[in-house]
PDB file of C-alpha atoms in Angstrom:
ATOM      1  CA  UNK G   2       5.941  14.757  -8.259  1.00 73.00           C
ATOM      2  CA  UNK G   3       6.785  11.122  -8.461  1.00 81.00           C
ATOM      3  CA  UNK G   4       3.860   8.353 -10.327  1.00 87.00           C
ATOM      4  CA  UNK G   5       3.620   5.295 -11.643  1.00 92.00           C
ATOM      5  CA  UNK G   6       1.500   4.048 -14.302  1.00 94.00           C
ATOM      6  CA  UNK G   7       0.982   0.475 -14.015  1.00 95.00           C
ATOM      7  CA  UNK G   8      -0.523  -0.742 -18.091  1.00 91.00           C
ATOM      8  CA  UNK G   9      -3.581  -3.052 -17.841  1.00 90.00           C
ATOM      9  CA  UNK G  10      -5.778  -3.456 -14.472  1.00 92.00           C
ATOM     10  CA  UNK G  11      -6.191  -6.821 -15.589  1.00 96.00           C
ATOM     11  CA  UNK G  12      -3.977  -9.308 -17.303  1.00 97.00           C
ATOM     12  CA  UNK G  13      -4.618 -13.040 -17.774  1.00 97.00           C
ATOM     13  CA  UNK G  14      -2.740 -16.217 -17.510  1.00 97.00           C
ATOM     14  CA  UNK G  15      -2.225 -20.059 -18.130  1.00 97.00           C
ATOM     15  CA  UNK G  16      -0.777 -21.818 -15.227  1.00 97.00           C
ATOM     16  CA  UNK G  17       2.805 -22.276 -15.921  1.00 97.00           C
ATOM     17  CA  UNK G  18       2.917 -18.972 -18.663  1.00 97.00           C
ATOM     18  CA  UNK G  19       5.206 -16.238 -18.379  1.00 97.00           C
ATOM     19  CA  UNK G  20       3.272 -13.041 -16.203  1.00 98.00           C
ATOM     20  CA  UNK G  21       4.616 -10.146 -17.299  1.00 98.00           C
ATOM     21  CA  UNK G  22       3.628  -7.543 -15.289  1.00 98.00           C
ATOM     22  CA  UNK G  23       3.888  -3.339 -16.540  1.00 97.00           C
ATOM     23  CA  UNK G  24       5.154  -0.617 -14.919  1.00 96.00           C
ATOM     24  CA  UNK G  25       6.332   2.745 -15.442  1.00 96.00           C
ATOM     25  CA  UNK G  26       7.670   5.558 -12.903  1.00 93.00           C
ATOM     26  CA  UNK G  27       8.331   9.409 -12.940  1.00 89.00           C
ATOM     27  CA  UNK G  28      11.025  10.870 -10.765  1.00 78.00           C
ATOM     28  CA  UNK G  29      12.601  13.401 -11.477  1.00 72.00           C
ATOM     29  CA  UNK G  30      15.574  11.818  -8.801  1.00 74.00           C
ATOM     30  CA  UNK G  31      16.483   8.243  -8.900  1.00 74.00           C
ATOM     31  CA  UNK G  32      13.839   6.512  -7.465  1.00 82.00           C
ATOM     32  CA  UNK G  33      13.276   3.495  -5.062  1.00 88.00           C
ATOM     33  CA  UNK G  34      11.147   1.462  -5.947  1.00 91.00           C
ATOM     34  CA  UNK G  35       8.761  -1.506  -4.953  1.00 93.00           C
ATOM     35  CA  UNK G  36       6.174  -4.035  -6.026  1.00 96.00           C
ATOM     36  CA  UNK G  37       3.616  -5.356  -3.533  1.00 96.00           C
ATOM     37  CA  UNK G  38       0.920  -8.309  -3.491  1.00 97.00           C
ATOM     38  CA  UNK G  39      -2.470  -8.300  -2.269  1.00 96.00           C
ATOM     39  CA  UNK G  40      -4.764 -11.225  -1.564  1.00 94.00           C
ATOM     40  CA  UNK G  41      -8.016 -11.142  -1.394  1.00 89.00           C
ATOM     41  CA  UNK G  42      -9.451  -9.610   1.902  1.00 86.00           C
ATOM     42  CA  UNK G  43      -5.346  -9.320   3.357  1.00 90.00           C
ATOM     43  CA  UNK G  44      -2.830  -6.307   3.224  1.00 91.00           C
ATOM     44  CA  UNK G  45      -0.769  -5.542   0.983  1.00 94.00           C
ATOM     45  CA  UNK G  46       2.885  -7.876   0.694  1.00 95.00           C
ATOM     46  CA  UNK G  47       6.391  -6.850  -0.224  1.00 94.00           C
ATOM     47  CA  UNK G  48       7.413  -8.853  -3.371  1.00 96.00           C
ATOM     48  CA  UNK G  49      10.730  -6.691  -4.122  1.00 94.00           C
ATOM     49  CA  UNK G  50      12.264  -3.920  -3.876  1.00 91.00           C
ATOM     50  CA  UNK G  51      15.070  -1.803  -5.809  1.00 90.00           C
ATOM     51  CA  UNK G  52      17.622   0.619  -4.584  1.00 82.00           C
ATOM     52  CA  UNK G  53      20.197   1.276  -6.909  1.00 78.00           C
ATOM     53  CA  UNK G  54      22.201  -1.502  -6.018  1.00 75.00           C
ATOM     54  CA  UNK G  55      21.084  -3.831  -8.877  1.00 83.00           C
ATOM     55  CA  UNK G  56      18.955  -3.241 -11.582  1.00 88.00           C
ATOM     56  CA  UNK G  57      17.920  -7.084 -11.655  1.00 94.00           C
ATOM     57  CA  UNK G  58      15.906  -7.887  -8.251  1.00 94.00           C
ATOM     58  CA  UNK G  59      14.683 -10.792  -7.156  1.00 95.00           C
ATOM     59  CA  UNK G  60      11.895 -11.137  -4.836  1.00 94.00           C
ATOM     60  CA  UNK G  61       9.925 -14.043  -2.900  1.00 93.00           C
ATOM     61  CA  UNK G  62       7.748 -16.428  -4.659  1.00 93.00           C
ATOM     62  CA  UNK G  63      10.056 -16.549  -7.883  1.00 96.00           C
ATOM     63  CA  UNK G  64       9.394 -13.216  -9.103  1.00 97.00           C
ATOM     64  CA  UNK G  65      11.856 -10.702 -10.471  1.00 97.00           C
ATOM     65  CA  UNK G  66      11.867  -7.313 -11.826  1.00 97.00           C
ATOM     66  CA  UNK G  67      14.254  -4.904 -13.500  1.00 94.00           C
ATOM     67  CA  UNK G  68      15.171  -1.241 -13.368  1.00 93.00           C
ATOM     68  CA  UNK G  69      15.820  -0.030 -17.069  1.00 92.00           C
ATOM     69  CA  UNK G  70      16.707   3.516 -16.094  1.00 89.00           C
ATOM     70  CA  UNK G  71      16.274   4.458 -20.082  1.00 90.00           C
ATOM     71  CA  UNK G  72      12.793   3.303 -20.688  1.00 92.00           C
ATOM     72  CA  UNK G  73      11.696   4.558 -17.300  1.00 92.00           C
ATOM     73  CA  UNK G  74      10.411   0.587 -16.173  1.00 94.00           C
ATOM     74  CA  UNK G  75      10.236  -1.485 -13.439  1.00 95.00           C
ATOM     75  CA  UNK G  76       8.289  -4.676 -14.942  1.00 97.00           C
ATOM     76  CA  UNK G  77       7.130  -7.247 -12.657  1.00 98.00           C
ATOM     77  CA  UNK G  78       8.087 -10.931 -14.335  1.00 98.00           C
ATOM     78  CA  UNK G  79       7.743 -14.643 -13.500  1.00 98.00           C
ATOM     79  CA  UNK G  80       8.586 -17.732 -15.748  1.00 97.00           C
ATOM     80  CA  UNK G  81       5.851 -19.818 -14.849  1.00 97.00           C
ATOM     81  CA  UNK G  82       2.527 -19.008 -13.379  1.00 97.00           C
ATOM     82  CA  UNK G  83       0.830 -21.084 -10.156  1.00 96.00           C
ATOM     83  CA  UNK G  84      -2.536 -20.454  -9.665  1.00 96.00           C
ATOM     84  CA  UNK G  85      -1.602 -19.250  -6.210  1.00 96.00           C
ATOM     85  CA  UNK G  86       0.005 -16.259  -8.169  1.00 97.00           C
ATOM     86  CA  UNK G  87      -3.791 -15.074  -8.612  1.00 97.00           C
ATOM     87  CA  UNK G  88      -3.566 -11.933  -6.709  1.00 97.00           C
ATOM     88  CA  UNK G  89      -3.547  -8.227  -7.524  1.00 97.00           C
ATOM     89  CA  UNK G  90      -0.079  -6.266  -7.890  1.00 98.00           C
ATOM     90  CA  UNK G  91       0.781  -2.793  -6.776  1.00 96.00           C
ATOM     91  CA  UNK G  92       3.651  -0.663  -8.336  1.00 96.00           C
ATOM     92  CA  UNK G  93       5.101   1.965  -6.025  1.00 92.00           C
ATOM     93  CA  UNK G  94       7.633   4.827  -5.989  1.00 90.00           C
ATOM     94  CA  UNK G  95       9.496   6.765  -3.173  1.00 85.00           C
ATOM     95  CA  UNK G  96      11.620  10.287  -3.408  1.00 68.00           C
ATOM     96  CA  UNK G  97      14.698   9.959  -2.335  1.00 63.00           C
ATOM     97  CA  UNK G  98      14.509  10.794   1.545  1.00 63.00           C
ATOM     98  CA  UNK G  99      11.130  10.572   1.700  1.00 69.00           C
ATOM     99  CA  UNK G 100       9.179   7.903   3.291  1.00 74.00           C
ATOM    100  CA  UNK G 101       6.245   8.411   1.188  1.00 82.00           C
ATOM    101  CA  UNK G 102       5.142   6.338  -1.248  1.00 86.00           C
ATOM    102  CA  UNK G 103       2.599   6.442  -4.520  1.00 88.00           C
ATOM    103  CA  UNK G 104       1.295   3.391  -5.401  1.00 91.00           C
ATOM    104  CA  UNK G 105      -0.085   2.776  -8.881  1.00 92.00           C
ATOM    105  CA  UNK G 106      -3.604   1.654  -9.780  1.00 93.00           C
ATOM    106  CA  UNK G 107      -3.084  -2.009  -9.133  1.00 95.00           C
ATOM    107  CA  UNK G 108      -3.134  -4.980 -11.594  1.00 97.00           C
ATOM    108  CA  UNK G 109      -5.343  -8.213 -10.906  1.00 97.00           C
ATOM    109  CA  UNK G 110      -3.761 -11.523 -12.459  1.00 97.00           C
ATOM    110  CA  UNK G 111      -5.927 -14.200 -13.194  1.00 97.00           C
ATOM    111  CA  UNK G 112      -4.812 -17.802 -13.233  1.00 97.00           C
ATOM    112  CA  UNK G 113      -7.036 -20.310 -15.853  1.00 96.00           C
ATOM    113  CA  UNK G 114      -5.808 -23.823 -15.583  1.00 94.00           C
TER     114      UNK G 114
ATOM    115  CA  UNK N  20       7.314 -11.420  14.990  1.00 65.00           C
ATOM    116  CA  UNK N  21       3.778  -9.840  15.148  1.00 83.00           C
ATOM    117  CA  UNK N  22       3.285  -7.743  12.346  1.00 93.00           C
ATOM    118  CA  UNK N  23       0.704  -4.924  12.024  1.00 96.00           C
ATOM    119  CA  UNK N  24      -2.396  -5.327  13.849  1.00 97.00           C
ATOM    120  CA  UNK N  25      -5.636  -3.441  13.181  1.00 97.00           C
ATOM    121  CA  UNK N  26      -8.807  -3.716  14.406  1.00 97.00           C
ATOM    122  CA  UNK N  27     -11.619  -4.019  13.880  1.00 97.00           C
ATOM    123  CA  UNK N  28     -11.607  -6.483  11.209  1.00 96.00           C
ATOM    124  CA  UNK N  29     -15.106  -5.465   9.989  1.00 96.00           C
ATOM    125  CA  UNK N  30     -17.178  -2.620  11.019  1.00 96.00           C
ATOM    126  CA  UNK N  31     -20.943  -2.075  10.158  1.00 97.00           C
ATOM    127  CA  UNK N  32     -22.949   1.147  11.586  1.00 96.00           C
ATOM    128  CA  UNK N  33     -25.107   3.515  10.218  1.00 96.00           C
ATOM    129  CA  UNK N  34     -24.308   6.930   8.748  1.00 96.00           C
ATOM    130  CA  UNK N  35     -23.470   9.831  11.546  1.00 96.00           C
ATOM    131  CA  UNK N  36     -22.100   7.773  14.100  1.00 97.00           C
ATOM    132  CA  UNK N  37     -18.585   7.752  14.841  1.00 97.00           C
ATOM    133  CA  UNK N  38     -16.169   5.219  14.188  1.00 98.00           C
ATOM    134  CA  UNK N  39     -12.941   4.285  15.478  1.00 98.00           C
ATOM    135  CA  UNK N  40     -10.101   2.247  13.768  1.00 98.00           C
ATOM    136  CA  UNK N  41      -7.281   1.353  15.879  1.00 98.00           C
ATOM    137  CA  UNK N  42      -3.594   0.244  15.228  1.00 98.00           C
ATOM    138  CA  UNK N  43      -0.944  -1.412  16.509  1.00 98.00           C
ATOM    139  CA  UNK N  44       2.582  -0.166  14.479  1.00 97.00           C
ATOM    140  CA  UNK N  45       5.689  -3.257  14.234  1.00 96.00           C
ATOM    141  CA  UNK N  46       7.904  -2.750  17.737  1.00 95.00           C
ATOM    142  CA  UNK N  47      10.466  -0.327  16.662  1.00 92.00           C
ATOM    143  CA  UNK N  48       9.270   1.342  13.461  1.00 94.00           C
ATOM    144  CA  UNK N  49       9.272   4.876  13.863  1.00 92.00           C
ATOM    145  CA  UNK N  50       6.744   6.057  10.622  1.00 93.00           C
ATOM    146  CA  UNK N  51       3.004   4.961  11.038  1.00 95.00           C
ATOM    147  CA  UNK N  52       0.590   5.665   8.409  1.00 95.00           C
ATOM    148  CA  UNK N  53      -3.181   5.509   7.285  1.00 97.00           C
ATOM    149  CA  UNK N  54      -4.403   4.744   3.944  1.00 96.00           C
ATOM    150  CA  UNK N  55      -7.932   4.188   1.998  1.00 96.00           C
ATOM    151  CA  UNK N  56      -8.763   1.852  -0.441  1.00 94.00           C
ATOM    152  CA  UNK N  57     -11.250   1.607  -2.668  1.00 93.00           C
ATOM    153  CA  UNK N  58     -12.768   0.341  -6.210  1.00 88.00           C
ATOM    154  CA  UNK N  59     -13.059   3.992  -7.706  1.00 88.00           C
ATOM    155  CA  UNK N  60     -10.002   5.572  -6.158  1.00 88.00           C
ATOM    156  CA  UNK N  61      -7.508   2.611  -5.559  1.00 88.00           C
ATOM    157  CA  UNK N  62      -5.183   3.313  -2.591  1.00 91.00           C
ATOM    158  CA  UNK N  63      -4.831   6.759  -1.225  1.00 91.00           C
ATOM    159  CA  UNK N  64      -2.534   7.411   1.980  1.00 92.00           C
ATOM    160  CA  UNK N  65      -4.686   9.790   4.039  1.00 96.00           C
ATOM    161  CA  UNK N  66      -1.835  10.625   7.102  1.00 95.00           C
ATOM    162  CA  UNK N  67       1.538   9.499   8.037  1.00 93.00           C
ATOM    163  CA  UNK N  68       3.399   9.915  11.273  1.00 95.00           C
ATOM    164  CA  UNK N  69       7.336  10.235  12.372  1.00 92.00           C
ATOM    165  CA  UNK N  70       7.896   9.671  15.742  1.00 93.00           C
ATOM    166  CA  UNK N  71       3.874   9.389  16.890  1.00 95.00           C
ATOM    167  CA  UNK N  72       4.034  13.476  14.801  1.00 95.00           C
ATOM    168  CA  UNK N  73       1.443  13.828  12.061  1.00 95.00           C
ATOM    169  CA  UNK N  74       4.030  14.822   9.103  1.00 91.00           C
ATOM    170  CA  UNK N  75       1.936  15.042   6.262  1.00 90.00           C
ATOM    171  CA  UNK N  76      -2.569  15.125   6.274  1.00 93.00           C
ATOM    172  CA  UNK N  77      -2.646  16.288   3.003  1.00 91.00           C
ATOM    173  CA  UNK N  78      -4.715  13.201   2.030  1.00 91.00           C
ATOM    174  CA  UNK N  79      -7.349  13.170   4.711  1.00 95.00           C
ATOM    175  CA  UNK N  80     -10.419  13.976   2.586  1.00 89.00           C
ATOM    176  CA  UNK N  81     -12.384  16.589   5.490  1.00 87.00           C
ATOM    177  CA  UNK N  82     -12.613  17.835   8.581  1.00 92.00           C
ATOM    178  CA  UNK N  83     -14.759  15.050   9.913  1.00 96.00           C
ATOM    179  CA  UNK N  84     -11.610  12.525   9.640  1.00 97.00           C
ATOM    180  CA  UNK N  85      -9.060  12.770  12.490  1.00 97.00           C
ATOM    181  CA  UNK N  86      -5.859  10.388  13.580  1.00 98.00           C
ATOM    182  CA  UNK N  87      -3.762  10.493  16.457  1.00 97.00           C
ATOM    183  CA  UNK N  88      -0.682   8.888  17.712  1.00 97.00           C
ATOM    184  CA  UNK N  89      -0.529   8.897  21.295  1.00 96.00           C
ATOM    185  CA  UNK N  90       2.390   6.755  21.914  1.00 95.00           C
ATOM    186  CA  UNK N  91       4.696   4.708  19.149  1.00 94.00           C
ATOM    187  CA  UNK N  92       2.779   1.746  19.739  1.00 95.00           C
ATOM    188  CA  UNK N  93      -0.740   2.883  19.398  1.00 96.00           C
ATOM    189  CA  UNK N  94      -2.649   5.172  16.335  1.00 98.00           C
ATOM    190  CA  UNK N  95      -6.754   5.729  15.699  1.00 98.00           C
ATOM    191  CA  UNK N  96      -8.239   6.756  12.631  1.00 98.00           C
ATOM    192  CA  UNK N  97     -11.434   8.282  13.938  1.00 98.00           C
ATOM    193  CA  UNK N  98     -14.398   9.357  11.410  1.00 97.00           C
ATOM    194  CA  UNK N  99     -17.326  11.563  12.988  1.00 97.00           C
ATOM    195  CA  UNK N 100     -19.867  11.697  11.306  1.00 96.00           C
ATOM    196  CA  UNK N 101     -19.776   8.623   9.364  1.00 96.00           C
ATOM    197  CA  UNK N 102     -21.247   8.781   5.750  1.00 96.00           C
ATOM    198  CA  UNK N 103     -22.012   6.297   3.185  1.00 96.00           C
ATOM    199  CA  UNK N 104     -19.080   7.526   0.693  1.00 95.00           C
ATOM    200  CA  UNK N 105     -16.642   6.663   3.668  1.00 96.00           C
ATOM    201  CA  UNK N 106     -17.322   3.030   3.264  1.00 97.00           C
ATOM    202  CA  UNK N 107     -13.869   1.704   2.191  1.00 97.00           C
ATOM    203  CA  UNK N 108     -11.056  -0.525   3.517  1.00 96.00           C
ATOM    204  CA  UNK N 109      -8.333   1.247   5.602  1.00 97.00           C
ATOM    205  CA  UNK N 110      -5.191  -0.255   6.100  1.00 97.00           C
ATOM    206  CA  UNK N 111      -2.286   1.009   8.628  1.00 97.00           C
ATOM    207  CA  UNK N 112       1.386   0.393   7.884  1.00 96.00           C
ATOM    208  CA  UNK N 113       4.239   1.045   9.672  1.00 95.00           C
ATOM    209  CA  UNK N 114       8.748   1.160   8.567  1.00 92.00           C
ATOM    210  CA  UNK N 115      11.883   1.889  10.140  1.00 89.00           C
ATOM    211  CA  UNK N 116      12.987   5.299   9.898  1.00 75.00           C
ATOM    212  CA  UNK N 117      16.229   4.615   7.798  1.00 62.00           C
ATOM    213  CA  UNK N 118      16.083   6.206   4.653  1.00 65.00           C
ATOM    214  CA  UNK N 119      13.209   5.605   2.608  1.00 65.00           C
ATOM    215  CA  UNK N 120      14.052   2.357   1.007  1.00 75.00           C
ATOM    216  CA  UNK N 121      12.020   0.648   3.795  1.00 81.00           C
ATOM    217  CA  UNK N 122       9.431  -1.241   2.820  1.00 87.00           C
ATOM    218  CA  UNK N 123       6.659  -0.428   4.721  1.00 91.00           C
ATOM    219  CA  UNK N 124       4.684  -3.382   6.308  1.00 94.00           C
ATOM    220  CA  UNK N 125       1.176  -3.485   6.344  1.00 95.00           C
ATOM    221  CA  UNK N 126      -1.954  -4.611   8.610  1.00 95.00           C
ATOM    222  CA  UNK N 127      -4.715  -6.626   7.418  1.00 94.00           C
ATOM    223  CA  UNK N 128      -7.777  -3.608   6.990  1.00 96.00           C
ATOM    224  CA  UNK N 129     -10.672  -2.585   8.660  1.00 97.00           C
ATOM    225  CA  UNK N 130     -13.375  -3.062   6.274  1.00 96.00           C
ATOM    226  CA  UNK N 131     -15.928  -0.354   6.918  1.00 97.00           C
ATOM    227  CA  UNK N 132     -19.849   0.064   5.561  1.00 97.00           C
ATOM    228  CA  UNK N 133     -21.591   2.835   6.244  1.00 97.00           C
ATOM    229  CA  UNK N 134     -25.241   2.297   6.075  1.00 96.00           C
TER     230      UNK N 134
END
């Protein structure tokens, strides 16, 4: 079965530090896979998604991540931290032909001045 | 475009009375589904639909949960009896049917308590 494992439920920030963001995936096909955004008391937001058709992806709101098929990763980064960033992050995996997706167990960032 | 609507927003009642959350899928997405979130268990997709069919209800945690999909533009969650341990927010989310790179768009949440 396809997971994630997303390392740290919290990570902290200076506005305008790098986030770095963890995640990790099983699959035993190649896997799509996405990273969402959550705001307090919304839904959750697509940020990016890959496909196989890069293994750098860029999403809204200046945030990348990249597919390193040989470590099994799908890190979440951004150069420089707002304090609007302040949010909590979902990994998430799909099979191949499946619409189904497992999310991982989140990851609030936390913005200091 | 209107994205995924839910409502209620909020919903407060006491324990063994039913509850109804209702959901309003993006015009033209064909897969619906019905997750659970909360601070011990994190997000957990209770029931998905293709084409208004329940496909997989592996995740609905008993009996006393139900969901329907009468038509492609409509789905209820429905929870009878209510009980405390059901307090959670629920979120709906609907994507296109092609393939399953689709990102899958999601509603704002019911927050429930169950008194």
């Amino acid at each position: 079965a396809q997971s994630v494992t997303q390392l740290g439920s919290h990570v902290s920030v200076s506005e305008g530090a790098l986030v770095l963001l963890r995640c990790n995936y099983s699959s035993s096909v190649p896997p799509y896979l996405f990273w969402y955004v959550q705001y307090p008391n919304q839904g959750l937001q697509l940020l990016l998604k890959y496909t196989s058709a890069a293994t750098l992806v860029k999403g809204i709101n200046g945030f990348e991540a990249e597919f390193k098929k040989s470590e099994t990763s799908f890190h979440l980064t951004k150069p420089s931290a707002h304090m609007s960033d302040a949010a909590e992050y979902f990994c998430a995996v799909s099979d191949t032909g499946f619409q189904k997706l497992v999310f991982g167990t989140g990851t609030r960032l936390l913005v200091s001045p | 475009d209107a994205g995924v609507i839910q409502s209620p927003r909020h919903e407060v009642t006491e324990m063994g009375q039913e509850v109804t959350l209702r959901c309003k899928p993006i015009s033209g997405h064909d897969y619906l589904f019905w997750y659970r979130q909360t601070m011990m268990r994190g997000l957990e997709l209770l029931i998905y639909f293709n084409n208004n069919v329940p496909i997989d209800d592996s995740g609905m945690p008993e009996d006393r949960f139900s969901a329907k999909m009468p038509n492609a533009s409509f789905s209820t969650l429905k929870i009878q009896p209510s009980e405390p341990r059901d307090s959670a927010v629920y979120f709906c989310a609907s994507s296109l049917a092609q393939g399953s790179n689709q990102p899958q768009h999601f509603g704002d949440g019911t927050r429930l308590s169950i008194l």
